[in-house]
Amino acid sequence: MSRHLLRTAALGTLLLVGLLGGCADPRDDPRATGTSEGMRYCPGPNEPPVDPRTPCISQDPAQKYAENHGYRRQMAISEEQRAGARGKAEALGEALRGLAGTSAGEAEVRAAAAAALGLEPNRVEYRKRGEYVELGGGEGKVCVNGGIDGQGRATAEVAGRTMDGTCLPGLGGH
């Protein structure tokens, strides 16, 4: 056998051993139940308590809800950033009040919001739920979000971008 073939075979063997050696043991999964090697879920409020020295994973419904909806949280913005965007929020509110009572469609609403925010219309997030229209847009971590309802009431506010990178928070649901 040539040296090249020996090197190739040795390299292949090392690679195979490395890949197989990295396989996880199912008992290492923290969701394992009842084994002394793995952690288990902490008992719920209606279940008998376990030894407090036994590690377990929390089942707190409020904590799980918060974790599952973490993507909706807004990024923190400074008071300077908030103050710098207030003029755009006022302009957006004025543009939305100007649309009240009209039959403006999505394209017109996006265009008016984009002009108020200094953005291209395709960079304005738009969502309609029933008679309520929400929109938002911004630069960096700073967003200006607004809405107009079926009675013509308009709102606009400065907000931090959500953790998933949008101005309008996700609706959630399954």
PDB file of C-alpha atoms in Angstrom:
ATOM      1  CA  MET A   1       0.000   0.000   0.000  1.00  0.00           C
ATOM      2  CA  SER A   2       1.271   3.451  -0.739  1.00  0.00           C
ATOM      3  CA  ARG A   3       1.875   6.036   1.927  1.00  0.00           C
ATOM      4  CA  HIS A   4      -0.913   8.166   0.504  1.00  0.00           C
ATOM      5  CA  LEU A   5      -3.442   5.359   0.889  1.00  0.00           C
ATOM      6  CA  LEU A   6      -2.255   4.660   4.452  1.00  0.00           C
ATOM      7  CA  ARG A   7      -2.605   8.335   5.383  1.00  0.00           C
ATOM      8  CA  THR A   8      -6.049   8.505   3.832  1.00  0.00           C
ATOM      9  CA  ALA A   9      -7.184   5.365   5.659  1.00  0.00           C
ATOM     10  CA  ALA A  10      -5.754   6.623   8.968  1.00  0.00           C
ATOM     11  CA  LEU A  11      -7.412  10.006   8.532  1.00  0.00           C
ATOM     12  CA  GLY A  12     -10.734   8.336   7.708  1.00  0.00           C
ATOM     13  CA  THR A  13     -10.495   6.104  10.775  1.00  0.00           C
ATOM     14  CA  LEU A  14      -9.729   9.082  13.027  1.00  0.00           C
ATOM     15  CA  LEU A  15     -12.628  11.010  11.579  1.00  0.00           C
ATOM     16  CA  LEU A  16     -15.002   8.075  12.096  1.00  0.00           C
ATOM     17  CA  VAL A  17     -13.868   7.590  15.701  1.00  0.00           C
ATOM     18  CA  GLY A  18     -14.280  11.319  16.361  1.00  0.00           C
ATOM     19  CA  LEU A  19     -17.781  11.370  14.950  1.00  0.00           C
ATOM     20  CA  LEU A  20     -18.934   8.257  16.773  1.00  0.00           C
ATOM     21  CA  GLY A  21     -17.255   9.291  20.004  1.00  0.00           C
ATOM     22  CA  GLY A  22     -19.291  12.512  20.013  1.00  0.00           C
ATOM     23  CA  CYS A  23     -22.653  10.766  20.127  1.00  0.00           C
ATOM     24  CA  ALA A  24     -24.659  11.731  23.181  1.00  0.00           C
ATOM     25  CA  ASP A  25     -25.843   9.305  25.779  1.00  0.00           C
ATOM     26  CA  PRO A  26     -29.649   9.612  26.108  1.00  0.00           C
ATOM     27  CA  ARG A  27     -29.248   9.501  29.893  1.00  0.00           C
ATOM     28  CA  ASP A  28     -27.429  12.845  29.684  1.00  0.00           C
ATOM     29  CA  ASP A  29     -30.635  14.523  28.498  1.00  0.00           C
ATOM     30  CA  PRO A  30     -31.830  16.776  31.358  1.00  0.00           C
ATOM     31  CA  ARG A  31     -35.386  15.743  30.588  1.00  0.00           C
ATOM     32  CA  ALA A  32     -34.624  12.159  31.564  1.00  0.00           C
ATOM     33  CA  THR A  33     -37.027  10.801  34.116  1.00  0.00           C
ATOM     34  CA  GLY A  34     -36.269   9.068  37.332  1.00  0.00           C
ATOM     35  CA  THR A  35     -32.671   8.090  36.709  1.00  0.00           C
ATOM     36  CA  SER A  36     -29.930   9.015  39.095  1.00  0.00           C
ATOM     37  CA  GLU A  37     -27.772  10.068  36.151  1.00  0.00           C
ATOM     38  CA  GLY A  38     -30.195  12.606  34.643  1.00  0.00           C
ATOM     39  CA  MET A  39     -32.190  15.512  35.952  1.00  0.00           C
ATOM     40  CA  ARG A  40     -35.948  15.434  35.886  1.00  0.00           C
ATOM     41  CA  TYR A  41     -38.705  17.994  35.845  1.00  0.00           C
ATOM     42  CA  CYS A  42     -39.521  19.491  39.233  1.00  0.00           C
ATOM     43  CA  PRO A  43     -42.877  18.339  40.591  1.00  0.00           C
ATOM     44  CA  GLY A  44     -45.870  20.539  39.925  1.00  0.00           C
ATOM     45  CA  PRO A  45     -47.886  22.221  42.669  1.00  0.00           C
ATOM     46  CA  ASN A  46     -50.219  19.197  43.025  1.00  0.00           C
ATOM     47  CA  GLU A  47     -47.419  16.610  43.106  1.00  0.00           C
ATOM     48  CA  PRO A  48     -45.439  15.389  46.105  1.00  0.00           C
ATOM     49  CA  PRO A  49     -42.205  17.345  46.661  1.00  0.00           C
ATOM     50  CA  VAL A  50     -38.777  15.854  45.982  1.00  0.00           C
ATOM     51  CA  ASP A  51     -35.633  16.107  48.047  1.00  0.00           C
ATOM     52  CA  PRO A  52     -34.549  19.789  47.752  1.00  0.00           C
ATOM     53  CA  ARG A  53     -30.987  18.625  47.079  1.00  0.00           C
ATOM     54  CA  THR A  54     -32.140  16.802  43.936  1.00  0.00           C
ATOM     55  CA  PRO A  55     -31.589  18.982  40.868  1.00  0.00           C
ATOM     56  CA  CYS A  56     -34.580  19.414  38.627  1.00  0.00           C
ATOM     57  CA  ILE A  57     -35.815  21.568  35.770  1.00  0.00           C
ATOM     58  CA  SER A  58     -38.498  24.114  36.616  1.00  0.00           C
ATOM     59  CA  GLN A  59     -42.026  23.641  35.334  1.00  0.00           C
ATOM     60  CA  ASP A  60     -43.221  27.092  36.395  1.00  0.00           C
ATOM     61  CA  PRO A  61     -45.957  27.918  33.844  1.00  0.00           C
ATOM     62  CA  ALA A  62     -45.323  31.658  34.121  1.00  0.00           C
ATOM     63  CA  GLN A  63     -41.623  31.144  33.445  1.00  0.00           C
ATOM     64  CA  LYS A  64     -42.352  28.881  30.477  1.00  0.00           C
ATOM     65  CA  TYR A  65     -44.833  31.411  29.087  1.00  0.00           C
ATOM     66  CA  ALA A  66     -42.252  34.192  29.443  1.00  0.00           C
ATOM     67  CA  GLU A  67     -39.588  32.076  27.732  1.00  0.00           C
ATOM     68  CA  ASN A  68     -41.937  31.107  24.890  1.00  0.00           C
ATOM     69  CA  HIS A  69     -42.881  34.750  24.306  1.00  0.00           C
ATOM     70  CA  GLY A  70     -39.390  36.175  24.734  1.00  0.00           C
ATOM     71  CA  TYR A  71     -39.195  36.944  21.014  1.00  0.00           C
ATOM     72  CA  ARG A  72     -41.924  39.557  21.519  1.00  0.00           C
ATOM     73  CA  ARG A  73     -39.944  41.557  24.111  1.00  0.00           C
ATOM     74  CA  GLN A  74     -38.669  44.889  22.956  1.00  0.00           C
ATOM     75  CA  MET A  75     -35.001  45.773  22.907  1.00  0.00           C
ATOM     76  CA  ALA A  76     -34.036  48.481  25.350  1.00  0.00           C
ATOM     77  CA  ILE A  77     -33.503  51.898  23.808  1.00  0.00           C
ATOM     78  CA  SER A  78     -31.988  54.943  25.428  1.00  0.00           C
ATOM     79  CA  GLU A  79     -33.906  58.079  26.306  1.00  0.00           C
ATOM     80  CA  GLU A  80     -31.854  59.877  23.629  1.00  0.00           C
ATOM     81  CA  GLN A  81     -32.992  57.375  20.996  1.00  0.00           C
ATOM     82  CA  ARG A  82     -36.589  57.700  22.183  1.00  0.00           C
ATOM     83  CA  ALA A  83     -36.428  61.511  22.101  1.00  0.00           C
ATOM     84  CA  GLY A  84     -34.807  61.435  18.651  1.00  0.00           C
ATOM     85  CA  ALA A  85     -37.730  59.460  17.216  1.00  0.00           C
ATOM     86  CA  ARG A  86     -40.576  61.421  18.857  1.00  0.00           C
ATOM     87  CA  GLY A  87     -40.845  63.754  15.872  1.00  0.00           C
ATOM     88  CA  LYS A  88     -41.372  60.777  13.588  1.00  0.00           C
ATOM     89  CA  ALA A  89     -44.029  59.403  15.961  1.00  0.00           C
ATOM     90  CA  GLU A  90     -45.856  62.733  15.817  1.00  0.00           C
ATOM     91  CA  ALA A  91     -45.589  62.738  12.008  1.00  0.00           C
ATOM     92  CA  LEU A  92     -46.917  59.175  11.826  1.00  0.00           C
ATOM     93  CA  GLY A  93     -49.841  60.003  14.124  1.00  0.00           C
ATOM     94  CA  GLU A  94     -50.685  63.025  11.966  1.00  0.00           C
ATOM     95  CA  ALA A  95     -50.488  60.950   8.761  1.00  0.00           C
ATOM     96  CA  LEU A  96     -52.771  58.289  10.247  1.00  0.00           C
ATOM     97  CA  ARG A  97     -55.296  60.885  11.436  1.00  0.00           C
ATOM     98  CA  GLY A  98     -55.284  62.248   7.867  1.00  0.00           C
ATOM     99  CA  LEU A  99     -56.302  58.811   6.624  1.00  0.00           C
ATOM    100  CA  ALA A 100     -59.200  58.493   9.085  1.00  0.00           C
ATOM    101  CA  GLY A 101     -62.529  58.087   7.370  1.00  0.00           C
ATOM    102  CA  THR A 102     -60.965  57.466   3.958  1.00  0.00           C
ATOM    103  CA  SER A 103     -61.020  54.273   1.962  1.00  0.00           C
ATOM    104  CA  ALA A 104     -57.219  54.116   1.819  1.00  0.00           C
ATOM    105  CA  GLY A 105     -55.889  50.651   1.108  1.00  0.00           C
ATOM    106  CA  GLU A 106     -52.659  49.040   2.174  1.00  0.00           C
ATOM    107  CA  ALA A 107     -50.544  50.754  -0.495  1.00  0.00           C
ATOM    108  CA  GLU A 108     -51.799  54.228   0.478  1.00  0.00           C
ATOM    109  CA  VAL A 109     -51.382  53.590   4.200  1.00  0.00           C
ATOM    110  CA  ARG A 110     -47.852  52.244   3.689  1.00  0.00           C
ATOM    111  CA  ALA A 111     -46.956  55.230   1.502  1.00  0.00           C
ATOM    112  CA  ALA A 112     -48.247  57.741   4.077  1.00  0.00           C
ATOM    113  CA  ALA A 113     -46.436  55.956   6.912  1.00  0.00           C
ATOM    114  CA  ALA A 114     -43.237  55.697   4.889  1.00  0.00           C
ATOM    115  CA  ALA A 115     -43.281  59.419   4.149  1.00  0.00           C
ATOM    116  CA  ALA A 116     -43.813  60.206   7.843  1.00  0.00           C
ATOM    117  CA  LEU A 117     -41.021  57.840   8.931  1.00  0.00           C
ATOM    118  CA  GLY A 118     -38.557  58.640   6.144  1.00  0.00           C
ATOM    119  CA  LEU A 119     -38.552  55.043   4.880  1.00  0.00           C
ATOM    120  CA  GLU A 120     -39.334  53.232   1.667  1.00  0.00           C
ATOM    121  CA  PRO A 121     -42.913  51.834   1.682  1.00  0.00           C
ATOM    122  CA  ASN A 122     -41.657  48.234   1.528  1.00  0.00           C
ATOM    123  CA  ARG A 123     -39.793  48.794   4.829  1.00  0.00           C
ATOM    124  CA  VAL A 124     -43.014  49.617   6.684  1.00  0.00           C
ATOM    125  CA  GLU A 125     -44.557  46.653   8.469  1.00  0.00           C
ATOM    126  CA  TYR A 126     -48.317  46.492   7.903  1.00  0.00           C
ATOM    127  CA  ARG A 127     -50.916  44.308   9.563  1.00  0.00           C
ATOM    128  CA  LYS A 128     -54.696  44.549   9.443  1.00  0.00           C
ATOM    129  CA  ARG A 129     -56.876  42.790  11.993  1.00  0.00           C
ATOM    130  CA  GLY A 130     -60.547  43.459  11.462  1.00  0.00           C
ATOM    131  CA  GLU A 131     -60.940  47.233  11.233  1.00  0.00           C
ATOM    132  CA  TYR A 132     -57.672  47.921  13.055  1.00  0.00           C
ATOM    133  CA  VAL A 133     -54.536  48.638  11.039  1.00  0.00           C
ATOM    134  CA  GLU A 134     -51.111  48.435  12.687  1.00  0.00           C
ATOM    135  CA  LEU A 135     -47.867  49.532  11.173  1.00  0.00           C
ATOM    136  CA  GLY A 136     -44.334  50.203  12.196  1.00  0.00           C
ATOM    137  CA  GLY A 137     -40.899  50.927  10.918  1.00  0.00           C
ATOM    138  CA  GLY A 138     -37.591  52.323  11.975  1.00  0.00           C
ATOM    139  CA  GLU A 139     -33.834  52.159  11.910  1.00  0.00           C
ATOM    140  CA  GLY A 140     -31.598  50.063  14.134  1.00  0.00           C
ATOM    141  CA  LYS A 141     -33.161  49.226  17.478  1.00  0.00           C
ATOM    142  CA  VAL A 142     -35.629  52.132  17.307  1.00  0.00           C
ATOM    143  CA  CYS A 143     -39.117  51.718  15.842  1.00  0.00           C
ATOM    144  CA  VAL A 144     -42.115  53.954  15.519  1.00  0.00           C
ATOM    145  CA  ASN A 145     -45.330  51.959  15.680  1.00  0.00           C
ATOM    146  CA  GLY A 146     -48.807  53.225  15.065  1.00  0.00           C
ATOM    147  CA  GLY A 147     -52.330  52.187  14.401  1.00  0.00           C
ATOM    148  CA  ILE A 148     -55.717  53.401  13.328  1.00  0.00           C
ATOM    149  CA  ASP A 149     -59.043  51.861  14.313  1.00  0.00           C
ATOM    150  CA  GLY A 150     -62.431  51.756  12.597  1.00  0.00           C
ATOM    151  CA  GLN A 151     -63.556  54.936  14.415  1.00  0.00           C
ATOM    152  CA  GLY A 152     -60.584  56.906  13.063  1.00  0.00           C
ATOM    153  CA  ARG A 153     -58.607  57.017  16.320  1.00  0.00           C
ATOM    154  CA  ALA A 154     -54.900  57.021  15.560  1.00  0.00           C
ATOM    155  CA  THR A 155     -51.975  56.258  17.831  1.00  0.00           C
ATOM    156  CA  ALA A 156     -48.217  56.384  17.361  1.00  0.00           C
ATOM    157  CA  GLU A 157     -45.377  55.635  19.754  1.00  0.00           C
ATOM    158  CA  VAL A 158     -41.646  55.092  19.876  1.00  0.00           C
ATOM    159  CA  ALA A 159     -40.647  51.540  20.801  1.00  0.00           C
ATOM    160  CA  GLY A 160     -37.658  49.245  20.779  1.00  0.00           C
ATOM    161  CA  ARG A 161     -37.432  46.640  18.035  1.00  0.00           C
ATOM    162  CA  THR A 162     -38.598  43.195  19.151  1.00  0.00           C
ATOM    163  CA  MET A 163     -36.079  40.469  19.915  1.00  0.00           C
ATOM    164  CA  ASP A 164     -36.951  38.721  16.644  1.00  0.00           C
ATOM    165  CA  GLY A 165     -36.054  41.882  14.709  1.00  0.00           C
ATOM    166  CA  THR A 166     -39.451  43.325  13.833  1.00  0.00           C
ATOM    167  CA  CYS A 167     -41.151  46.551  14.872  1.00  0.00           C
ATOM    168  CA  LEU A 168     -44.601  45.009  15.312  1.00  0.00           C
ATOM    169  CA  PRO A 169     -44.661  42.270  17.935  1.00  0.00           C
ATOM    170  CA  GLY A 170     -45.551  38.788  16.711  1.00  0.00           C
ATOM    171  CA  LEU A 171     -49.110  37.653  17.247  1.00  0.00           C
ATOM    172  CA  GLY A 172     -48.111  34.324  18.758  1.00  0.00           C
ATOM    173  CA  GLY A 173     -50.519  31.440  18.904  1.00  0.00           C
ATOM    174  CA  HIS A 174     -50.246  27.929  17.609  1.00  0.00           C
TER     175      HIS A 174
END
